[in-house]
Coordinates of C-alpha atoms in Angstrom, one line a residue:
M33 CA 11.3 -24.2 -44.5
R34 CA 12.6 -21.1 -42.7
N35 CA 9.1 -19.9 -41.9
K36 CA 8.3 -23.4 -40.7
K37 CA 11.2 -23.2 -38.3
L38 CA 10.0 -19.9 -37.0
H39 CA 6.5 -21.0 -36.5
I40 CA 7.6 -24.0 -34.4
T41 CA 9.9 -21.9 -32.4
I42 CA 7.0 -19.6 -31.6
I43 CA 4.9 -22.6 -30.5
I44 CA 7.8 -23.8 -28.3
I45 CA 8.0 -20.4 -26.7
F46 CA 4.3 -20.3 -25.9
L47 CA 4.4 -23.8 -24.6
A48 CA 7.3 -22.7 -22.3
V49 CA 5.2 -19.6 -21.2
I50 CA 2.3 -21.8 -20.5
G51 CA 4.4 -24.3 -18.4
V52 CA 5.8 -21.3 -16.1
C53 CA 2.0 -20.2 -15.7
L54 CA 1.0 -23.7 -14.7
Y55 CA 3.7 -23.7 -12.3
Y56 CA 2.5 -20.4 -10.5
T57 CA -1.2 -21.5 -10.7
C58 CA -1.0 -25.0 -9.7
I59 CA 2.2 -25.8 -7.9
K60 CA 3.6 -22.6 -6.2
Y61 CA 0.3 -21.4 -5.0
T62 CA -2.2 -24.0 -5.8
I63 CA -5.5 -23.3 -7.7
N64 CA -7.4 -22.2 -4.8
S65 CA -4.9 -19.6 -3.5
S66 CA -3.3 -18.6 -6.8
I67 CA -5.5 -15.5 -7.1
K68 CA -6.1 -13.0 -4.2
L69 CA -9.5 -11.7 -3.8
G70 CA -10.4 -8.0 -3.3
L71 CA -12.4 -6.5 -0.6
D72 CA -15.7 -6.7 -2.5
L73 CA -15.2 -10.6 -2.9
K74 CA -13.2 -11.5 0.4
G75 CA -13.9 -8.7 2.8
G76 CA -11.2 -7.2 5.0
T77 CA -10.6 -4.2 7.3
Q78 CA -12.0 -0.7 7.0
I79 CA -10.4 2.1 9.0
I80 CA -11.8 5.5 9.3
L81 CA -9.4 8.1 10.4
K82 CA -10.5 11.7 11.6
P83 CA -8.1 14.6 11.5
T84 CA -7.6 16.9 14.4
N85 CA -6.7 20.6 14.2
V86 CA -2.8 21.1 14.0
G87 CA -1.4 24.5 14.8
E88 CA -2.9 27.7 13.7
E89 CA -3.4 27.0 10.1
G90 CA -5.6 24.0 11.0
I91 CA -6.4 21.3 8.1
T92 CA -5.6 22.1 4.6
A93 CA -6.2 20.2 1.4
E94 CA -2.5 19.9 0.8
S95 CA -1.9 18.5 4.2
M96 CA -4.7 15.8 3.6
D97 CA -3.4 14.9 0.2
K98 CA 0.0 14.5 1.7
A99 CA -1.2 12.4 4.5
M100 CA -3.0 10.1 2.0
L101 CA 0.1 9.7 0.0
I102 CA 2.0 8.9 3.2
I103 CA -0.7 6.4 4.3
M104 CA -0.6 4.7 0.8
D105 CA 3.3 4.5 1.2
R106 CA 3.1 2.7 4.4
I107 CA 0.3 0.3 3.1
D108 CA 2.5 -0.7 0.2
K109 CA 5.4 -1.5 2.7
L110 CA 2.9 -3.6 4.5
G111 CA 2.4 -5.5 1.3
V112 CA -1.4 -5.3 1.1
S113 CA -2.8 -5.9 -2.3
E114 CA -5.4 -3.5 -4.0
P115 CA -6.0 -1.1 -1.0
L116 CA -8.5 1.7 -1.4
V117 CA -7.7 5.0 0.3
T118 CA -10.2 7.7 -0.2
K119 CA -11.4 11.1 1.3
D120 CA -15.0 11.9 2.2
S121 CA -16.7 15.2 2.4
S122 CA -15.7 15.6 6.1
N123 CA -12.2 15.2 5.3
N124 CA -12.1 11.7 6.8
I125 CA -9.6 9.3 5.4
I126 CA -11.2 5.9 4.5
I127 CA -9.1 3.0 4.2
Q128 CA -10.2 -0.4 2.8
L129 CA -7.7 -3.4 3.3
P130 CA -8.6 -6.6 1.5
G131 CA -7.8 -9.8 3.3
V132 CA -5.1 -8.4 5.7
D133 CA -3.7 -11.0 8.0
D134 CA -3.1 -8.6 11.1
P135 CA -5.6 -5.7 11.0
D136 CA -4.5 -4.4 14.5
R137 CA -0.9 -4.0 13.4
A138 CA -2.1 -2.5 10.2
L139 CA -4.1 -0.1 12.2
E140 CA -1.3 0.8 14.4
I141 CA 1.2 1.5 11.6
I142 CA -1.2 3.3 9.4
G143 CA -2.6 5.8 11.8
K144 CA 0.5 6.5 13.6
T145 CA 1.6 10.2 13.3
A146 CA 5.3 9.2 13.6
Q147 CA 6.5 12.5 15.0
L148 CA 10.0 12.5 15.9
E149 CA 11.3 15.1 18.2
F150 CA 14.6 15.6 20.2
R151 CA 14.4 17.6 23.3
I152 CA 16.4 18.0 26.6
L153 CA 15.0 16.1 29.6
A154 CA 14.5 18.3 32.5
G155 CA 13.2 16.0 34.9
S156 CA 10.6 13.3 36.1
F157 CA 7.7 13.7 38.6
I158 CA 8.3 11.3 41.4
S159 CA 6.2 10.9 44.6
E160 CA 7.9 11.2 48.1
E161 CA 7.7 7.4 48.4
G162 CA 9.9 7.1 45.1
L163 CA 7.0 6.0 42.9
P164 CA 6.5 7.5 39.3
V165 CA 3.5 9.9 38.9
T166 CA 1.6 9.3 35.9
I167 CA -0.5 11.4 33.4
D168 CA -4.4 10.6 33.6
S169 CA -5.5 9.6 30.2
E170 CA -8.9 10.8 30.6
T171 CA -8.2 14.3 32.0
G172 CA -4.7 14.7 30.4
N173 CA -3.4 16.0 33.8
L174 CA -1.1 14.5 36.3
S175 CA -2.8 11.5 38.2
I176 CA -2.2 12.8 41.9
N177 CA -4.1 12.0 45.0
S178 CA -3.5 12.3 48.8
E179 CA -2.3 8.9 49.0
I180 CA 0.8 9.2 47.2
G181 CA 2.0 12.3 49.1
E182 CA 4.1 15.1 48.0
V183 CA 5.3 15.1 44.4
F184 CA 8.7 16.3 43.3
L185 CA 10.4 17.1 39.9
I186 CA 13.8 15.1 40.1
D187 CA 16.7 16.5 38.2
P188 CA 17.9 13.6 36.1
K189 CA 21.5 15.2 36.2
T190 CA 21.8 15.6 40.0
G191 CA 19.3 13.2 41.3
R192 CA 17.9 15.9 43.5
A193 CA 14.5 17.7 43.5
S194 CA 14.4 20.7 41.4
G195 CA 10.8 21.6 42.1
K196 CA 7.7 20.4 44.1
L197 CA 4.0 20.3 43.0
L198 CA 1.4 22.2 45.0
T199 CA -2.2 23.0 44.4
D200 CA -3.2 26.6 44.6
P201 CA -5.9 26.8 47.2
E202 CA -7.6 29.8 45.6
T203 CA -7.7 28.9 41.9
G204 CA -7.2 25.1 42.1
D205 CA -4.5 25.4 39.6
M206 CA -1.3 23.0 39.9
L207 CA 2.0 24.9 40.4
L208 CA 5.5 23.9 40.4
V209 CA 7.4 25.7 43.1
S210 CA 10.9 25.9 44.4
P211 CA 11.6 22.8 46.6
E212 CA 13.1 24.8 49.5
S213 CA 10.5 25.1 52.2
E214 CA 11.2 28.7 53.1
T215 CA 10.9 30.5 49.7
Q216 CA 8.7 28.1 47.6
D217 CA 9.0 30.5 44.8
V218 CA 6.5 29.7 41.8
I219 CA 8.6 28.2 38.9
G220 CA 5.7 27.7 36.6
K221 CA 1.9 26.5 36.4
L222 CA 0.5 23.3 34.8
S223 CA -2.0 23.8 32.1
I224 CA -3.6 21.9 29.4
K225 CA -3.8 23.4 25.8
S226 CA -7.3 22.8 24.9
E227 CA -6.7 22.7 21.1
T228 CA -4.2 20.0 21.2
G229 CA -4.5 18.4 24.6
E230 CA -0.8 19.2 25.4
L231 CA 0.1 19.3 29.2
L232 CA 2.4 22.3 29.4
L233 CA 4.4 24.0 32.1
T234 CA 4.1 27.7 31.6
D235 CA 5.3 31.0 33.3
P236 CA 2.3 32.2 35.4
E237 CA 3.1 35.9 34.5
T238 CA 4.3 36.0 30.9
K239 CA 2.5 32.9 29.9
E240 CA 5.7 31.7 28.1
I241 CA 6.0 27.8 27.5
L242 CA 8.7 26.6 29.7
G243 CA 8.4 22.9 28.8
E244 CA 5.8 20.0 28.0
I245 CA 5.1 17.0 30.2
L246 CA 5.1 13.6 28.4
T247 CA 5.2 10.1 29.4
D248 CA 8.4 8.1 29.7
S249 CA 7.7 4.8 28.0
K250 CA 10.2 3.0 29.9
T251 CA 9.0 4.0 33.5
G252 CA 5.7 5.3 32.9
A253 CA 6.6 8.5 34.7
A254 CA 5.3 11.8 33.6
S255 CA 8.5 13.8 32.4
L256 CA 9.2 17.4 31.7
V257 CA 11.0 18.2 28.4
E258 CA 12.3 21.3 27.2
S259 CA 11.5 23.0 23.8
V260 CA 11.9 21.1 20.5
L261 CA 15.5 21.1 19.3
M262 CA 15.2 18.9 16.1
T263 CA 12.4 17.0 14.5
G264 CA 12.3 14.0 12.1
D265 CA 12.3 16.0 9.0
K266 CA 16.1 15.9 9.3
L267 CA 16.1 12.2 9.3
A268 CA 17.6 10.4 6.2
K269 CA 17.2 6.7 7.2
A270 CA 15.8 4.5 9.9
S271 CA 16.4 0.8 10.3
A272 CA 15.6 -1.8 13.0
G273 CA 18.3 -4.1 14.5
Y274 CA 20.5 -5.0 17.7
D275 CA 23.4 -3.1 19.2
S276 CA 26.5 -4.6 20.5
N277 CA 24.9 -5.9 23.7
G278 CA 22.1 -7.6 21.9
R279 CA 19.5 -5.0 22.7
I280 CA 16.8 -4.0 20.0
I281 CA 17.3 -0.6 18.7
V282 CA 16.4 1.7 15.9
S283 CA 19.4 3.3 14.2
M284 CA 18.8 6.6 12.7
S285 CA 20.8 8.6 10.2
F286 CA 20.4 12.4 9.4
T287 CA 20.7 14.4 6.4
G288 CA 23.6 16.8 6.0
E289 CA 21.8 19.6 7.8
G290 CA 20.6 17.2 10.2
Q291 CA 24.0 16.1 11.2
K292 CA 25.2 19.8 11.8
I293 CA 22.2 20.5 13.9
F294 CA 22.4 17.4 16.1
E295 CA 26.3 18.0 16.5
K296 CA 25.4 21.4 17.9
I297 CA 22.8 20.1 20.1
T298 CA 24.9 17.5 21.6
S299 CA 27.9 19.9 22.0
E300 CA 26.0 22.4 24.0
N301 CA 24.3 20.0 26.2
V302 CA 27.0 17.4 27.3
G303 CA 26.4 15.8 30.6
R304 CA 22.3 16.3 30.1
Q305 CA 20.0 13.8 28.9
L306 CA 18.6 13.9 25.3
A307 CA 15.1 12.8 25.1
I308 CA 14.2 11.0 21.8
I309 CA 10.3 11.4 21.5
L310 CA 8.0 9.4 19.0
D311 CA 4.4 10.3 19.0
D312 CA 4.5 12.2 22.3
N313 CA 6.2 9.2 24.0
I314 CA 9.8 9.6 25.5
K315 CA 11.2 6.3 23.8
S316 CA 14.8 6.8 25.3
A317 CA 16.9 9.5 27.1
P318 CA 20.6 8.8 26.8
V319 CA 23.0 11.0 28.5
I320 CA 25.2 13.0 26.2
R321 CA 28.8 12.3 26.9
T322 CA 30.3 14.1 24.1
A323 CA 29.4 15.8 20.9
I324 CA 28.0 13.4 18.4
S325 CA 28.3 14.1 14.5
G326 CA 27.0 10.7 13.5
N327 CA 23.9 8.6 13.9
A328 CA 21.4 8.1 16.9
V329 CA 19.4 5.3 18.2
I330 CA 16.2 4.7 19.7
E331 CA 16.3 2.1 22.8
G332 CA 14.0 0.7 25.1
I333 CA 11.9 -1.3 22.4
D334 CA 10.3 -4.6 23.5
S335 CA 10.3 -6.6 20.4
L336 CA 12.0 -6.6 17.0
S337 CA 8.5 -6.4 15.4
E338 CA 8.0 -3.1 17.3
A339 CA 11.4 -2.0 16.1
K340 CA 10.5 -2.6 12.5
D341 CA 7.1 -0.8 12.8
I342 CA 8.8 2.3 14.2
A343 CA 11.5 2.2 11.6
L344 CA 8.8 1.9 8.8
V345 CA 6.7 4.9 9.9
L346 CA 9.9 6.9 10.5
Q347 CA 11.1 6.0 6.9
T348 CA 7.8 7.2 5.2
G349 CA 7.7 10.2 7.3
A350 CA 5.5 11.9 9.8
L351 CA 1.8 12.6 8.9
P352 CA 1.2 16.4 8.4
V353 CA -2.0 16.1 10.4
S354 CA -2.9 14.3 13.6
L355 CA -5.3 11.6 12.9
K356 CA -7.4 9.6 15.4
V357 CA -9.2 6.5 14.6
E358 CA -13.0 7.2 14.2
E359 CA -14.1 3.8 13.3
S360 CA -12.3 0.5 12.8
S361 CA -14.2 -2.7 11.7
T362 CA -14.0 -5.8 9.7
V363 CA -16.0 -5.7 6.6
G364 CA -17.7 -8.7 5.2
P365 CA -17.5 -9.4 1.5
T366 CA -20.0 -6.9 -0.2
L367 CA -20.6 -9.3 -3.0
G368 CA -19.5 -12.5 -1.4
M369 CA -18.4 -15.8 -2.7
D370 CA -21.7 -16.3 -4.1
S371 CA -21.2 -13.5 -6.7
L372 CA -17.8 -14.8 -7.2
R373 CA -19.2 -18.1 -8.2
K374 CA -21.9 -16.5 -10.4
G375 CA -19.4 -14.3 -12.0
L376 CA -17.1 -17.3 -13.0
Y377 CA -20.2 -19.3 -14.0
A378 CA -21.2 -16.5 -16.3
G379 CA -17.6 -16.4 -17.7
I380 CA -17.6 -20.1 -18.3
I381 CA -21.1 -20.2 -19.7
G382 CA -20.2 -17.4 -22.2
L383 CA -16.9 -19.2 -23.2
I384 CA -18.6 -22.4 -23.8
L385 CA -21.2 -20.3 -26.1
I386 CA -18.2 -18.6 -27.9
V387 CA -16.7 -22.1 -28.5
I388 CA -19.9 -23.6 -29.9
F389 CA -20.5 -20.6 -32.2
M390 CA -16.8 -20.4 -33.5
N391 CA -16.8 -24.1 -34.1
S392 CA -20.2 -24.2 -35.7
F393 CA -19.6 -21.1 -38.1
Y394 CA -15.7 -21.6 -38.7
R395 CA -15.3 -25.4 -38.5
G396 CA -11.3 -25.8 -38.5
L397 CA -10.8 -22.2 -37.9
G398 CA -13.1 -22.3 -34.9
L399 CA -11.1 -25.1 -33.5
V400 CA -7.8 -23.2 -33.7
S401 CA -9.7 -20.2 -32.3
T402 CA -10.6 -22.6 -29.2
I403 CA -7.0 -23.4 -28.8
G404 CA -6.1 -19.9 -28.7
L405 CA -8.7 -19.0 -26.1
I406 CA -7.5 -21.9 -23.9
V407 CA -3.8 -20.6 -24.3
Y408 CA -5.0 -17.1 -23.5
I409 CA -6.8 -18.3 -20.2
L410 CA -3.8 -20.3 -19.0
I411 CA -1.4 -17.5 -19.7
F412 CA -3.6 -14.9 -18.1
W413 CA -4.3 -16.8 -15.1
G414 CA -0.6 -17.6 -14.7
I415 CA 0.4 -14.0 -14.8
M416 CA -2.3 -12.9 -12.5
S417 CA -1.1 -15.7 -10.0
G418 CA 2.5 -14.6 -10.5
I419 CA 2.2 -10.8 -9.8
R420 CA -0.1 -11.6 -6.9
T421 CA -2.8 -9.1 -7.7
A422 CA -6.1 -9.1 -6.1
L423 CA -9.1 -10.1 -8.2
T424 CA -12.3 -7.9 -7.9
L425 CA -15.6 -8.2 -9.5
P426 CA -14.8 -5.3 -11.8
G427 CA -11.6 -7.3 -12.6
I428 CA -13.7 -10.4 -13.5
A429 CA -15.6 -8.1 -15.8
G430 CA -12.3 -7.1 -17.5
I431 CA -11.4 -10.6 -17.9
I432 CA -14.6 -11.6 -19.6
L433 CA -14.4 -8.5 -22.0
T434 CA -11.0 -9.3 -23.0
I435 CA -12.1 -12.8 -24.0
G436 CA -14.6 -11.3 -26.2
M437 CA -12.1 -8.9 -27.8
A438 CA -9.8 -11.8 -28.5
V439 CA -12.7 -13.5 -30.3
D440 CA -13.4 -10.3 -32.2
A441 CA -9.7 -10.4 -33.7
N442 CA -10.1 -13.9 -34.6
V443 CA -13.5 -13.0 -36.5
I444 CA -11.9 -10.3 -38.4
I445 CA -8.9 -12.5 -39.5
F446 CA -11.0 -15.4 -40.1
E447 CA -13.5 -13.6 -42.5
R448 CA -10.8 -12.2 -44.4
I449 CA -9.2 -15.7 -44.8
K450 CA -12.5 -17.0 -46.2
E451 CA -12.8 -14.1 -48.6
E452 CA -9.4 -14.8 -49.9
I453 CA -10.1 -18.5 -50.3
R454 CA -13.5 -17.6 -52.1
K455 CA -11.2 -15.6 -54.6
G456 CA -9.5 -19.1 -55.5
K457 CA -6.3 -18.5 -53.5
S458 CA -4.4 -21.2 -51.8
A459 CA -5.1 -21.8 -47.8
R460 CA -1.5 -20.7 -47.1
I461 CA -1.8 -17.6 -49.1
S462 CA -5.2 -16.8 -47.8
I463 CA -4.0 -17.2 -44.2
S464 CA -1.1 -14.8 -44.9
E465 CA -3.5 -12.1 -46.4
G466 CA -6.0 -12.6 -43.6
F467 CA -3.4 -11.7 -41.0
K468 CA -1.8 -9.0 -43.1
H469 CA -5.0 -7.1 -43.8
G470 CA -6.6 -7.8 -40.4
M471 CA -3.6 -7.0 -38.2
R472 CA -3.8 -3.1 -38.5
T473 CA -7.5 -3.1 -37.6
I474 CA -6.9 -5.1 -34.6
I475 CA -3.8 -3.3 -33.3
D476 CA -5.6 0.1 -33.6
A477 CA -8.6 -1.2 -31.7
N478 CA -6.6 -2.7 -28.9
V479 CA -4.2 0.1 -28.7
T480 CA -7.2 2.5 -28.1
T481 CA -8.4 0.0 -25.4
L482 CA -4.9 0.0 -23.9
I483 CA -4.9 4.0 -23.6
T484 CA -8.2 3.8 -21.8
A485 CA -6.8 1.1 -19.4
A486 CA -3.8 3.1 -18.7
A487 CA -6.0 6.2 -17.9
L488 CA -8.2 4.1 -15.6
F489 CA -5.2 2.9 -13.8
K490 CA -3.6 6.2 -13.5
F491 CA -6.5 8.3 -12.2
G492 CA -8.8 5.4 -10.6
T493 CA -8.6 3.9 -7.2
G494 CA -9.3 0.5 -5.8
P495 CA -11.6 -1.8 -7.8
I496 CA -11.3 0.7 -10.8
K497 CA -7.5 0.0 -10.9
G498 CA -8.3 -3.7 -10.6
F499 CA -10.5 -3.4 -13.9
A500 CA -7.8 -1.6 -15.4
V501 CA -5.0 -4.1 -14.7
T502 CA -7.2 -7.1 -16.0
L503 CA -8.3 -5.1 -19.2
G504 CA -4.8 -4.1 -20.0
L505 CA -3.3 -7.4 -19.3
G506 CA -6.0 -9.2 -21.2
V507 CA -5.6 -7.0 -24.2
I508 CA -1.9 -7.7 -24.5
I509 CA -2.2 -11.3 -24.0
S510 CA -5.1 -11.7 -26.5
M511 CA -3.2 -9.7 -29.1
L512 CA -0.1 -12.0 -28.8
T513 CA -2.2 -15.1 -29.0
S514 CA -4.5 -14.0 -31.7
L515 CA -1.7 -12.6 -33.9
V516 CA 1.2 -14.7 -33.1
F517 CA 0.2 -18.1 -31.6
T518 CA -2.8 -18.6 -33.6
R519 CA -1.0 -17.6 -36.9
S520 CA 1.8 -20.1 -36.3
I521 CA -0.7 -22.7 -35.5
L522 CA -2.7 -22.1 -38.8
F523 CA 0.4 -22.0 -40.9
L524 CA 1.7 -25.4 -39.7
M525 CA -1.8 -26.8 -40.0
A526 CA -2.2 -25.6 -43.6
G527 CA 0.5 -28.1 -44.8
L528 CA -1.4 -31.0 -43.4
P529 CA -3.6 -33.3 -45.6
G530 CA -7.4 -32.5 -45.4
V531 CA -6.7 -29.0 -43.7
A532 CA -6.5 -26.9 -46.7
T533 CA -10.2 -27.8 -47.8
T534 CA -13.0 -25.4 -47.9
K535 CA -15.0 -27.7 -45.6
F536 CA -12.5 -27.7 -42.9
L537 CA -12.0 -24.0 -43.1
G538 CA -15.9 -23.4 -42.9
V539 CA -15.9 -21.7 -46.4
R540 CA -19.1 -21.9 -48.4
M541 CA -18.2 -21.3 -52.1
K542 CA -20.8 -19.1 -54.0
R543 CA -22.7 -21.0 -56.7
S544 CA -22.6 -19.4 -60.3
N545 CA -25.9 -18.8 -61.9
I546 CA -24.6 -19.7 -65.3

């Protein structure tokens, strides 16, 4: 009686699990959208990022590996399922994003260098008519022509000109000179660093770098900033939100070391403007009123979505190498919906053939096996729907493989049950012996498969991981249905009239020759 209650309880638990799985499959997501499709079945976006040399060290294997990890972290925060991030022989990073809703946003976030810098703003280049001078995107130099007149460097603290741009008639170099008309002493020379494309102000004699010219994202003006005082590696946290005036900002908090450095910077530059620079663009340049030991904010952001994107890339850290988009394309399904249908048809046909074989060879036991397979499929599909994993063609292969493994477990148990019945034992004792002796073999076989699935998931990428997920999940569910659910069904059926017969169990008794 006690065993009977236990088996009834097990059946009820399985029915409850099936109900939850049906909810996720049919109600929450609907059957058509319950399973996400991978890039090979649904298509998506492919992005190829090409690294550019950084500093004297150039590109190293370590920096590329770190860049790939950061990109994967950003993709995870975007919520993209089953991404594939690989590196080719040319050190290009290839990213495949199955079924992304907004490929442009994904491209913007994934490839962003996210280099955060704090520098003192030395001034902005303004024409004599009061118009901002911009940086030419093609040449990388200042966009100056005869129509805008003379160009001055305006000191942000005094509002007066601290320098004037002139072109050297002999060399053609662009020089920044003293604004006084009498002396016009050379302050520095504008030059472009060929390796990185940086527009620098250098001392013409010592070649010392006096500052860098960047674009102010608010005004569009080319602005001169001094050397880097602190970078984003001292950042502890970044979050998007609103300030007390309802303006969109990104709040930044620093590490313990970062707070000390930031306090030192602000205490030594009271009254000057601190430029907050993200990816070579001056996002904001607030005036330092007093020494600051707490947090900082990035202002001048157009939308909350942009603020969240900035916070996201700051949180995941700066890429150790500069990356440019070599190629961005929408990838059509490599196997397509036609292959998906063929794969599903193959699985359905295989399932039907298995059911026919099991019912023909094992009779009543085959019927129980069929019920177990149906329960396995319902639970498997429900869990796949619930965890929202992407289904790839290798994943479908993993599902079909585990269906076969579930049947193998039934065959081992059923054959043992038939042997025990031929020895003259009762149906209930035969069922108990069949599961007892078959369980160890089944567990050993499935555990080795689980180890293989774990190794594939750990060291594989993209579709290989998809195969590992379906294989591992299928093995666990098939073990539970074969060893727990099917056992409870058989024990409850064994007490019913007509079930404990050799005919129902598909047992052919050996005839004696005597």
